Coordinates of C-alpha atoms and ligand atoms in Angstrom, one line a residue:
X1 CA 0.0 0.0 0.0
X2 CA 1.4 3.5 -0.8
X3 CA 2.1 5.4 2.4
X4 CA 2.6 9.1 3.3
X5 CA 6.1 10.2 4.1
X6 CA 6.7 13.4 6.1
X7 CA 9.5 15.0 8.0
X8 CA 9.7 13.6 11.5
X9 CA 7.7 10.4 10.8
X10 CA 10.5 8.0 12.0
X11 CA 10.6 9.8 15.3
X12 CA 6.9 9.7 16.0
X13 CA 6.0 6.2 14.7
X14 CA 6.3 4.7 18.2
X15 CA 6.1 7.9 20.2
X16 CA 2.7 6.8 21.7
X17 CA 4.5 3.9 23.3
X18 CA 7.1 6.0 25.0
X19 CA 4.8 8.7 26.3
X20 CA 4.9 8.1 30.1
X21 CA 1.7 7.3 31.9
X22 CA 0.5 10.3 34.0
X23 CA -1.6 10.3 37.1
X24 CA -5.1 11.7 36.7
X25 CA -5.9 13.9 39.6
X26 CA -9.5 14.7 40.5
X27 CA -10.5 18.3 41.0
X28 CA -13.6 17.9 43.0
X29 CA -14.5 21.6 43.0
X30 CA -14.6 21.8 39.2
X31 CA -16.8 18.7 38.7
X32 CA -20.5 18.4 39.5
X33 CA -20.5 14.8 40.8
X34 CA -20.5 14.3 44.6
X35 CA -17.8 11.7 44.3
X36 CA -15.3 12.2 41.5
X37 CA -14.7 9.0 39.6
X38 CA -13.0 7.9 36.4
X39 CA -16.1 5.9 35.6
X40 CA -18.2 9.1 35.5
X41 CA -18.8 11.6 32.6
X42 CA -15.4 13.2 32.4
X43 CA -13.7 16.5 31.5
X44 CA -10.0 16.0 31.5
X45 CA -7.7 19.0 31.4
X46 CA -4.4 18.4 29.7
X47 CA -2.6 17.5 26.5
X48 CA -4.6 14.7 24.8
X49 CA -1.5 12.7 24.0
X50 CA -0.8 12.2 27.7
X51 CA -4.4 12.2 28.7
X52 CA -5.3 9.4 26.2
X53 CA -2.4 7.4 27.5
X54 CA -3.6 8.0 31.1
X55 CA -7.1 6.9 30.2
X56 CA -6.0 3.7 28.5
X57 CA -6.0 1.5 31.7
X58 CA -9.6 2.3 32.3
X59 CA -11.0 2.7 28.7
X60 CA -8.9 0.4 26.5
X61 CA -11.4 -1.1 24.0
X62 CA -14.4 0.6 25.7
X63 CA -15.2 3.6 23.6
X64 CA -17.9 3.1 21.0
X65 CA -17.8 6.5 19.4
X66 CA -14.9 8.9 19.0
X67 CA -15.3 12.3 17.5
X68 CA -12.4 14.7 17.1
X69 CA -12.1 18.1 15.6
X70 CA -8.4 18.8 15.6
X71 CA -6.8 22.0 14.3
X72 CA -7.4 22.2 10.6
X73 CA -3.9 23.6 10.0
X74 CA -5.1 26.5 8.0
X75 CA -2.0 28.5 9.0
X76 CA -4.2 30.9 11.0
X77 CA -4.8 28.9 14.1
X78 CA -1.8 29.6 16.4
X79 CA -1.3 26.0 17.3
X80 CA 2.1 24.7 18.3
X81 CA 3.9 21.4 17.9
X82 CA 4.7 20.6 21.5
X83 CA 5.2 16.9 21.8
X84 CA 8.4 16.0 23.7
X85 CA 9.8 13.7 21.0
X86 CA 13.4 12.9 21.7
X87 CA 15.1 14.1 18.6
X88 CA 17.0 17.4 17.9
X89 CA 15.0 18.0 14.8
X90 CA 11.7 17.7 16.7
X91 CA 13.0 19.9 19.5
X92 CA 13.8 22.6 17.0
X93 CA 10.0 22.6 16.2
X94 CA 9.0 22.8 19.8
X95 CA 6.8 25.6 20.9
X96 CA 6.9 27.6 17.6
X97 CA 3.6 28.8 16.2
X98 CA 2.6 27.0 13.0
X99 CA 1.7 29.7 10.5
X100 CA 1.5 30.0 6.7
X101 CA 5.2 30.9 6.4
X102 CA 6.1 27.6 8.0
X103 CA 7.3 25.3 5.3
X104 CA 7.1 22.2 7.5
X105 CA 3.6 22.9 8.7
X106 CA 2.0 19.8 7.1
X107 CA 4.9 17.7 8.5
X108 CA 4.3 19.0 12.0
X109 CA 0.5 18.4 11.7
X110 CA 1.1 14.8 10.6
X111 CA 3.6 14.3 13.5
X112 CA 1.0 15.7 15.9
X113 CA -1.8 13.5 14.6
X114 CA -0.1 10.1 14.1
X115 CA 0.5 9.2 17.7
X116 CA -2.9 10.5 18.8
X117 CA -4.7 8.5 16.2
X118 CA -2.8 5.4 17.4
X119 CA -3.9 5.9 21.0
X120 CA -7.5 6.6 19.9
X121 CA -7.6 3.4 18.0
X122 CA -6.6 1.5 21.2
X123 CA -9.6 3.1 23.0
X124 CA -12.2 2.0 20.5
X125 CA -14.5 -1.0 21.0
X126 CA -14.3 -3.6 18.2
X127 CA -17.6 -2.4 16.9
X128 CA -16.7 1.3 17.4
X129 CA -15.8 4.0 15.0
X130 CA -14.0 7.3 14.9
X131 CA -15.2 10.4 13.1
X132 CA -12.8 13.2 12.3
X133 CA -13.9 16.8 11.3
X134 CA -11.5 18.3 8.8
X135 CA -11.5 20.7 5.8
X136 CA -9.7 20.8 2.5
X137 CA -6.3 21.8 4.0
X138 CA -5.5 18.4 5.5
X139 CA -8.2 16.0 4.4
X140 CA -6.0 14.1 1.9
X141 CA -3.2 13.7 4.4
X142 CA -5.6 12.7 7.2
X143 CA -7.0 9.9 5.0
X144 CA -3.5 8.6 4.4
X145 CA -2.7 8.7 8.1
X146 CA -6.0 7.0 8.9
X147 CA -5.4 4.3 6.3
X148 CA -2.0 3.6 8.0
X149 CA -3.4 3.5 11.5
X150 CA -6.8 1.9 11.1
X151 CA -6.2 0.0 7.8
X152 CA -7.5 1.0 4.4
X153 CA -10.2 -1.8 4.8
X154 CA -11.6 0.0 7.8
X155 CA -12.5 3.2 6.0
X156 CA -16.2 3.7 6.5
X157 CA -17.2 7.0 4.8
X158 CA -16.3 10.6 4.1
X159 CA -19.3 12.7 4.9
X160 CA -19.7 16.1 3.3
X161 CA -21.2 18.5 5.9
X162 CA -22.8 21.6 4.6
X163 CA -21.5 24.0 7.2
X164 CA -22.9 27.2 5.6
X165 CA -25.6 28.0 3.1
X166 CA -24.5 31.5 1.9
X167 CA -21.9 32.4 -0.6
X168 CA -19.0 34.7 0.3
X169 CA -18.3 37.4 -2.2
X170 CA -15.0 38.4 -0.4
X171 CA -13.1 35.6 -1.9
X172 CA -11.3 35.3 -5.3
X173 CA -11.6 31.6 -5.0
X174 CA -14.6 29.3 -4.6
X175 CA -16.8 29.8 -1.6
X176 CA -16.4 26.7 0.5
X177 CA -19.7 25.5 2.1
X178 CA -18.6 22.0 2.8
X179 CA -16.4 20.4 5.4
X180 CA -15.6 16.7 5.8
X181 CA -16.2 14.1 8.4
X182 CA -13.8 11.2 7.8
X183 CA -14.9 7.9 9.5
X184 CA -13.0 4.7 10.2
X185 CA -14.0 1.7 12.2
X186 CA -11.9 -0.4 14.5
X187 CA -12.9 -3.7 12.9
X188 CA -15.6 -4.9 10.5
X189 CA -17.9 -5.5 13.5
X190 CA -19.0 -1.9 13.2
X191 CA -22.2 -1.2 11.4
X192 CA -23.8 2.3 11.3
X193 CA -27.1 2.6 13.0
X194 CA -30.0 3.0 10.7
X195 CA -32.1 6.2 10.9
X196 CA -35.8 5.9 11.8
X197 CA -37.9 5.8 8.6
X198 CA -39.3 9.2 7.9
X199 CA -43.1 9.8 7.4
X200 CA -42.0 11.1 4.0
X201 CA -40.4 7.8 3.1
X202 CA -43.4 5.9 4.3
X203 CA -45.8 8.1 2.4
X204 CA -44.3 6.7 -0.9
X205 CA -46.1 3.5 -0.1
X206 CA -49.8 3.5 -1.0
X207 CA -52.5 0.8 -1.3
X208 CA -54.4 1.6 -4.5
X209 CA -56.0 -1.9 -4.6
X210 CA -56.5 -2.3 -0.9
X211 CA -54.2 -5.2 -0.8
X212 CA -54.6 -7.0 2.5
X213 CA -50.8 -7.1 2.9
X214 CA -50.8 -3.4 3.4
X215 CA -49.2 -0.3 1.7
X216 CA -46.9 -1.0 -1.3
X217 CA -44.8 0.8 -3.8
X218 CA -44.7 -0.3 -7.5
X219 CA -41.3 -1.0 -9.0
X220 CA -41.1 -1.2 -12.8
X221 CA -40.1 -4.7 -13.9
X222 CA -37.4 -3.2 -16.2
X223 CA -33.7 -3.6 -16.4
X224 CA -31.2 -0.7 -16.8
X225 CA -29.7 -2.7 -19.6
X226 CA -31.2 -3.2 -23.0
X227 CA -32.6 -6.4 -24.5
X228 CA -29.6 -6.5 -26.9
X229 CA -27.3 -6.5 -23.9
X230 CA -29.4 -9.0 -21.8
X231 CA -31.0 -11.3 -24.4
X232 CA -31.8 -13.9 -21.7
X233 CA -34.1 -11.3 -20.1
X234 CA -36.0 -10.5 -23.2
X235 CA -38.6 -13.3 -23.0
X236 CA -42.3 -12.7 -23.8
X237 CA -44.8 -11.8 -21.1
X238 CA -48.5 -11.9 -21.8
X239 CA -50.5 -8.9 -20.7
X240 CA -53.3 -10.6 -18.7
X241 CA -56.1 -8.1 -19.6
X242 CA -55.4 -7.5 -23.3
X243 CA -53.7 -10.8 -24.1
X244 CA -51.0 -8.9 -25.9
X245 CA -47.5 -10.5 -26.0
X246 CA -44.9 -8.1 -24.6
X247 CA -41.3 -8.8 -25.7
X248 CA -38.7 -6.0 -25.4
X249 CA -37.1 -5.1 -28.7
X250 CA -33.3 -5.0 -29.0
X251 CA -33.0 -1.2 -28.1
X252 CA -35.7 -1.4 -25.3
X253 CA -35.0 -2.2 -21.7
X254 CA -34.9 -5.9 -20.9
X255 CA -37.0 -7.3 -18.0
X256 CA -35.6 -6.9 -14.6
X257 CA -35.3 -10.6 -13.7
X258 CA -35.6 -14.1 -15.2
X259 CA -38.8 -15.7 -16.3
X260 CA -38.9 -18.0 -13.3
X261 CA -38.8 -15.0 -11.0
X262 CA -41.6 -13.3 -12.9
X263 CA -43.7 -16.4 -12.7
X264 CA -43.1 -16.5 -8.9
X265 CA -44.2 -12.8 -8.7
X266 CA -47.3 -13.6 -10.7
X267 CA -48.2 -16.6 -8.3
X268 CA -47.7 -14.3 -5.3
X269 CA -50.1 -11.7 -6.9
X270 CA -47.4 -9.1 -6.9
X271 CA -47.6 -8.0 -10.5
X272 CA -49.4 -4.6 -10.9
X273 CA -50.6 -3.6 -14.4
X274 CA -51.6 -0.1 -13.4
X275 CA -54.9 1.3 -12.0
X276 CA -56.7 0.5 -15.3
X277 CA -55.0 -2.9 -15.6
X278 CA -53.8 -2.0 -19.2
X279 CA -50.2 -1.0 -18.7
X280 CA -47.7 -2.4 -21.1
X281 CA -45.0 -2.6 -18.4
X282 CA -45.4 -4.9 -15.5
X283 CA -44.7 -3.5 -12.1
X284 CA -43.8 -5.4 -9.0
X285 CA -45.3 -4.5 -5.6
X286 CA -42.8 -4.0 -2.8
X287 CA -44.7 -4.0 0.5
X288 CA -43.8 -1.5 3.3
X289 CA -43.9 -4.4 5.8
X290 CA -41.0 -6.0 3.9
X291 CA -38.6 -3.1 3.7
X292 CA -35.8 -2.6 6.2
X293 CA -37.2 -0.8 9.3
X294 CA -34.5 1.9 9.2
X295 CA -32.9 4.0 6.6
X296 CA -29.2 3.8 5.8
X297 CA -27.3 7.0 6.5
X298 CA -26.0 9.0 3.5
X299 CA -22.7 10.8 3.0
X300 CA -24.1 14.3 2.5
X301 CA -25.4 16.1 5.6
X302 CA -27.0 19.4 4.9
X303 CA -27.4 22.2 7.4
X304 CA -31.0 21.4 8.0
X305 CA -30.1 17.9 9.0
X306 CA -26.8 18.6 10.9
X307 CA -26.8 22.3 11.7
X308 CA -24.5 25.0 10.5
X309 CA -21.6 27.0 11.9
X310 CA -24.2 29.9 12.3
X311 CA -26.2 27.5 14.5
X312 CA -23.1 26.7 16.5
X313 CA -22.2 30.3 17.1
X314 CA -25.8 31.0 18.1
X315 CA -25.7 28.1 20.6
X316 CA -22.5 29.5 22.2
X317 CA -24.2 32.9 22.4
X318 CA -27.3 31.5 24.1
X319 CA -25.3 29.5 26.6
X320 CA -22.6 32.1 27.5
X321 CA -24.3 35.4 26.4
X322 CA -21.2 36.2 24.3
X323 CA -18.9 34.7 21.7
X324 CA -16.5 32.9 24.0
X325 CA -15.3 30.4 21.5
X326 CA -14.5 31.0 17.8
X327 CA -14.7 27.5 16.2
X328 CA -17.6 25.6 17.7
X329 CA -19.5 22.9 15.9
X330 CA -23.3 22.7 16.2
X331 CA -24.6 20.2 18.7
X332 CA -26.9 18.9 16.1
X333 CA -23.9 17.7 14.0
X334 CA -22.6 15.9 17.0
X335 CA -26.0 14.4 17.7
X336 CA -26.0 13.0 14.2
X337 CA -22.5 11.5 14.6
X338 CA -23.5 9.9 17.9
X339 CA -26.8 8.6 16.6
X340 CA -25.2 6.9 13.7
X341 CA -22.4 5.3 15.7
X342 CA -23.3 4.8 19.4
X343 CA -25.9 2.9 21.4
X344 CA -28.0 4.4 24.2
X345 CA -25.4 3.3 26.8
X346 CA -22.2 3.9 24.9
X347 CA -19.1 5.9 25.8
X348 CA -18.5 8.8 23.5
X349 CA -15.1 10.5 23.5
X350 CA -13.8 13.8 22.2
X351 CA -10.2 14.5 22.8
X352 CA -10.1 18.0 21.1
X353 CA -13.1 19.2 23.1
X354 CA -13.0 23.0 22.6
X355 CA -16.3 24.4 23.8
X356 CA -17.6 20.9 24.8
X357 CA -20.2 20.5 22.1
X358 CA -19.8 16.7 22.2
X359 CA -20.9 16.6 25.9
X360 CA -23.8 18.9 25.1
X361 CA -24.9 16.5 22.3
X362 CA -24.6 13.4 24.6
X363 CA -26.7 15.0 27.3
X364 CA -29.3 16.3 24.8
X365 CA -29.7 12.8 23.3
X366 CA -29.9 11.2 26.8
X367 CA -32.6 13.6 27.7
X368 CA -34.5 12.9 24.5
X369 CA -34.5 9.1 24.6
X370 CA -33.8 8.3 28.3
X371 CA -30.4 6.9 27.2
X372 CA -27.4 6.5 29.4
X373 CA -24.5 7.5 27.1
X374 CA -21.4 8.8 28.8
X375 CA -18.9 11.4 27.5
X376 CA -15.1 11.8 28.0
X377 CA -13.7 15.2 26.9
X378 CA -10.1 16.3 26.8
X379 CA -9.0 19.9 26.4
X380 CA -5.5 21.2 26.9
X381 CA -6.1 25.0 27.1
X382 CA -6.8 26.9 30.2
X383 CA -10.4 27.2 29.2
X384 CA -11.0 23.5 29.9
X385 CA -12.7 24.8 33.1
X386 CA -14.1 28.1 32.1
X387 CA -15.5 27.1 28.7
X388 CA -15.4 23.3 28.1
X389 CA -16.6 22.3 31.6
X390 CA -18.6 25.4 32.1
X391 CA -20.8 24.6 29.0
X392 CA -21.5 21.2 30.5
X393 CA -22.5 22.8 33.8
X394 CA -24.8 25.3 32.1
X395 CA -26.5 22.9 29.7
X396 CA -27.0 20.3 32.5
X397 CA -28.6 22.9 34.8
X398 CA -30.6 24.8 32.1
X399 CA -30.0 27.8 30.0
X400 CA -32.6 30.6 30.7
X401 CA -33.9 32.1 27.4
X402 CA -32.7 29.1 25.3
X403 CA -35.1 28.5 22.3
X404 CA -35.0 24.7 22.8
X405 CA -37.4 23.8 25.6
X406 CA -35.2 20.9 26.9
X407 CA -32.1 23.1 27.0
X408 CA -34.1 25.8 28.9
X409 CA -35.2 23.2 31.5
X410 CA -31.7 21.7 31.7
X411 CA -30.4 18.5 30.1
X412 CA -29.3 16.9 33.4
X413 CA -26.2 14.8 34.1
X414 CA -23.1 15.3 36.2
X415 CA -19.4 14.9 35.5
X416 CA -16.0 14.6 37.2
X417 CA -13.2 16.9 36.4
X418 CA -9.6 15.5 36.3
X419 CA -6.3 17.2 35.7
X420 CA -3.2 15.5 34.4
X421 CA -0.9 14.8 37.3
X422 CA 2.7 13.7 37.5
X423 CA 4.3 11.4 35.1
X424 CA 4.7 7.8 36.3
X425 CA 8.5 7.8 36.3
X426 CA 9.3 4.4 37.7
X427 CA 12.9 5.2 38.6
X428 CA 11.4 7.6 41.1
X429 CA 10.7 4.5 43.1
X430 CA 14.5 3.9 43.2
X431 CA 15.3 7.5 44.1
X432 CA 12.5 7.6 46.7
X433 CA 11.3 11.0 45.3
X434 CA 8.0 12.1 43.8
X435 CA 6.5 8.7 44.4
X436 CA 3.3 8.0 42.6
X437 CA 0.3 7.3 44.8
X438 CA -0.9 3.8 45.3
X439 CA -4.0 3.9 43.1
X440 CA -2.1 5.5 40.2
X441 CA 0.7 3.0 40.3
X442 CA -1.8 0.1 40.7
X443 CA -3.6 1.4 37.6
X444 CA -0.4 1.6 35.7
X445 CA 1.1 -1.8 36.6
X446 CA -2.2 -3.7 36.3
X447 CA -2.9 -2.4 32.8
X448 CA 0.7 -2.6 31.6
X449 CA 1.2 -6.1 32.9
X450 CA -2.2 -7.6 31.9
X451 CA -3.4 -5.3 29.1
X452 CA -6.8 -5.5 30.8
X453 CA -9.2 -2.9 32.3
X454 CA -8.3 -1.7 35.8
X455 CA -11.1 -1.0 38.3
X456 CA -10.0 1.0 41.3
X457 CA -13.0 -0.3 43.3
X458 CA -11.4 -3.8 43.4
X459 CA -8.4 -2.5 45.4
X460 CA -7.9 -3.9 48.9
X461 CA -5.1 -1.9 50.5
X462 CA -4.7 -4.3 53.3
X463 CA -3.7 -7.3 51.3
X464 CA -2.4 -5.4 48.3
X465 CA -4.9 -6.9 45.9
X466 CA -5.4 -4.7 42.9
X467 CA -7.6 -6.8 40.6
X468 CA -8.2 -10.0 38.8
X469 CA -7.0 -10.5 35.2
X470 CA -7.8 -13.3 32.9
X471 CA -4.9 -15.3 34.2
X472 CA -4.0 -13.9 37.6
X473 CA -5.0 -12.4 40.9
X474 CA -2.8 -9.3 41.0
X475 CA -1.1 -7.8 44.1
X476 CA 1.0 -4.7 44.6
X477 CA 3.3 -4.2 47.6
X478 CA 3.9 -0.5 47.6
X479 CA 3.6 2.6 49.7
X480 CA 4.1 6.3 48.9
X481 CA 6.2 6.6 52.2
X482 CA 9.9 6.3 51.1
X483 CA 11.1 5.1 54.5
X484 CA 8.5 2.2 54.6
X485 CA 9.0 1.5 50.9
X486 CA 12.7 0.7 51.5
X487 CA 11.7 -2.2 53.8
X488 CA 8.8 -3.5 51.8
X489 CA 9.4 -7.0 50.5
X490 CA 7.5 -10.2 49.7
X491 CA 8.4 -12.5 52.5
X492 CA 7.4 -16.1 53.0
X493 CA 4.8 -15.0 55.7
X494 CA 3.4 -12.3 53.4
X495 CA 3.2 -14.7 50.5
X496 CA 1.4 -17.3 52.6
X497 CA -1.0 -14.6 53.8
X498 CA -2.1 -13.5 50.3
X499 CA -5.8 -14.2 50.0
X500 CA -6.9 -16.5 47.2
X501 CA -9.4 -14.2 45.5
X502 CA -10.3 -16.2 42.4
X503 CA -8.1 -19.2 42.9
X504 CA -5.9 -18.2 39.9
X505 CA -2.1 -18.0 40.2
X506 CA -1.0 -14.8 41.8
X507 CA 1.0 -12.0 40.2
X508 CA 2.8 -10.0 42.9
X509 CA 4.6 -6.6 42.3
X510 CA 7.0 -5.6 45.1
X511 CA 10.3 -3.8 45.4
X512 CA 12.0 -7.0 46.5
X513 CA 11.4 -10.6 47.8
X514 CA 12.8 -12.7 50.6
X515 CA 11.9 -16.1 49.4
X516 CA 13.2 -18.4 46.8
X517 CA 11.8 -19.7 43.5
X518 CA 10.9 -23.0 45.2
X519 CA 8.3 -21.4 47.5
X520 CA 7.1 -19.1 44.8
X521 CA 6.3 -22.1 42.6
X522 CA 4.6 -23.9 45.5
X523 CA 2.5 -20.9 46.3
X524 CA 1.8 -20.4 42.5
X525 CA 3.2 -16.9 42.7
X526 CA 4.8 -15.0 39.8
X527 CA 7.0 -12.3 41.3
X528 CA 7.7 -9.0 39.4
X529 CA 10.2 -6.7 40.8
X530 CA 9.3 -3.0 40.9
X531 CA 10.1 -1.0 38.9
X532 CA 11.9 -3.2 36.4
X533 CA 9.6 -6.1 35.6
X534 CA 6.3 -4.5 34.9
X535 CA 6.2 -5.9 31.4
X536 CA 7.3 -9.4 32.5
X537 CA 3.8 -10.7 33.1
X538 CA 2.5 -9.9 29.6
X539 CA 1.8 -13.5 29.0
X540 CA -0.9 -15.7 27.6
Ligands
SAM1 C1 -11.4 23.1 16.5 S1 -11.4 23.1 18.2 C2 -12.7 22.0 18.6 C3 -14.0 22.6 18.7 C4 -15.1 21.7 19.2 N1 -15.4 20.7 18.3 C5 -16.3 22.5 19.5 O1 -17.4 22.2 19.0 O2 -16.2 23.4 20.3 C6 -9.9 22.2 18.7 C7 -9.7 22.2 20.1 O3 -8.7 21.2 20.4 C8 -7.8 21.7 21.4 N2 -6.5 21.0 21.3 C9 -5.6 21.2 20.3 N3 -4.5 20.5 20.5 C10 -4.8 19.7 21.7 C11 -4.1 18.8 22.4 N4 -2.9 18.4 22.1 N5 -4.7 18.3 23.5 C12 -5.9 18.6 23.9 N6 -6.7 19.6 23.2 C13 -6.1 20.1 22.1 C14 -7.8 23.2 21.1 O4 -7.3 23.9 22.3 C15 -9.2 23.5 20.7 O5 -9.9 23.9 21.8

């Protein structure tokens, strides 16, 4: 498969693997849930590369719908390439604004996107999909990157969204009224949700002859190809009311299907010869009761269906009373993305959250249909609290003066606010400085060693139990107190005292052990020394 080459690519190919895990620190005062939890609706403040990595232990393979709206790289956005990739060339890029004069701006954008797309893929469920908003500046490069990360075979659709409906006469070029939504799935287990059939679509089915099978639509029994092209479909059919033999001439359209099929239709009383019964083209009845109950989505979303940028600006104005954010998307667009991808209890993620439109859409849909969808937002700028989270607070509580009745009354829902904490630098365990807290380390070692979801509720500090994986009961001997940590070891007594939670072999992380392999084997314990052997247990 052809692939995209760009400056810096060799340095970022595996960058997502080296990004350190960071703690996620709850900020209770900024959330609205009584008890902050990573299993709640989430607003996470921080760079999404680190935040996505920090969310992996809890959300690996759990997110059904990802929507992102990254910088479009127009040259006017003031974004900076800030990933701490260990290479002099990349350091040179660090912190400089990416503007139109920057000849490497497309390279930088690709370097920024590639590791993030790789992490996002890890978070998707097997039947999940990711939708990326983008415009003409980077759409072609984005498609190449997505082909590489998700596989060409997992391309789902490129939707054209009509973001505006007026022409701009201030441009010498074409007025652009479309933006794109590029969608890829994790695996072929994804299928888009069908839309409810519209009254308009149903109205095309009538029942002119009061057929007891209900309303039907007539489909001409004609082939797009001519009789000359399909001679086997040019057999004679007798018009039952006139007795006339109908046989398509060479230049006329052939019949739609074989004679056997036509005879079956006749036996099933599906052939319709018009209201007067004299038509010279047979028509076949397709009953409404037989058609698919939903309608497949299409790849053009107009502003009536998905909202416009004007609608988005009006929403921000309604919620904040002023234009606090310059590039919001309409919540209607996000509702359409979520409807087509997620179920009523799915997790929906947006790691370039901006004004928090995705959370607004999730809460609006939940209010509409009683669903229990959850959102995870990530935003790196200072306004993660004052705009992103604030929008969620306001729409949840109710926006006085909003046109939409549900929004006026409040969409309901609560969320927890987290900030990126310290990086999990395991050599700090050796140095005894900046030690991670127990839960953060447990989250990290459990996920890294087992590749499975970590649930902090399972922790039993007394025994050191931190969770059950497919193959092990997992224990962590650790304390944030450096003096105690120095003397912490897996001893024979401690090993014997470990509870048998599920009966599986035990995986024990500890700074050291004072018992030999013989006892470990007898007690069915696999020992992993902290901080070196975290990957040791990645086994079958
Ligand atoms: C185009 S805006 C998204 C707008 C959003 N869809 C809405 O409707 O409001 C892109 C957002 O991504 C944020 N962003 C850019 N790089 C980021 C990063 N590395 N981590 C987290 N957020 C980032 C920007 O600060 C900005 O708020």
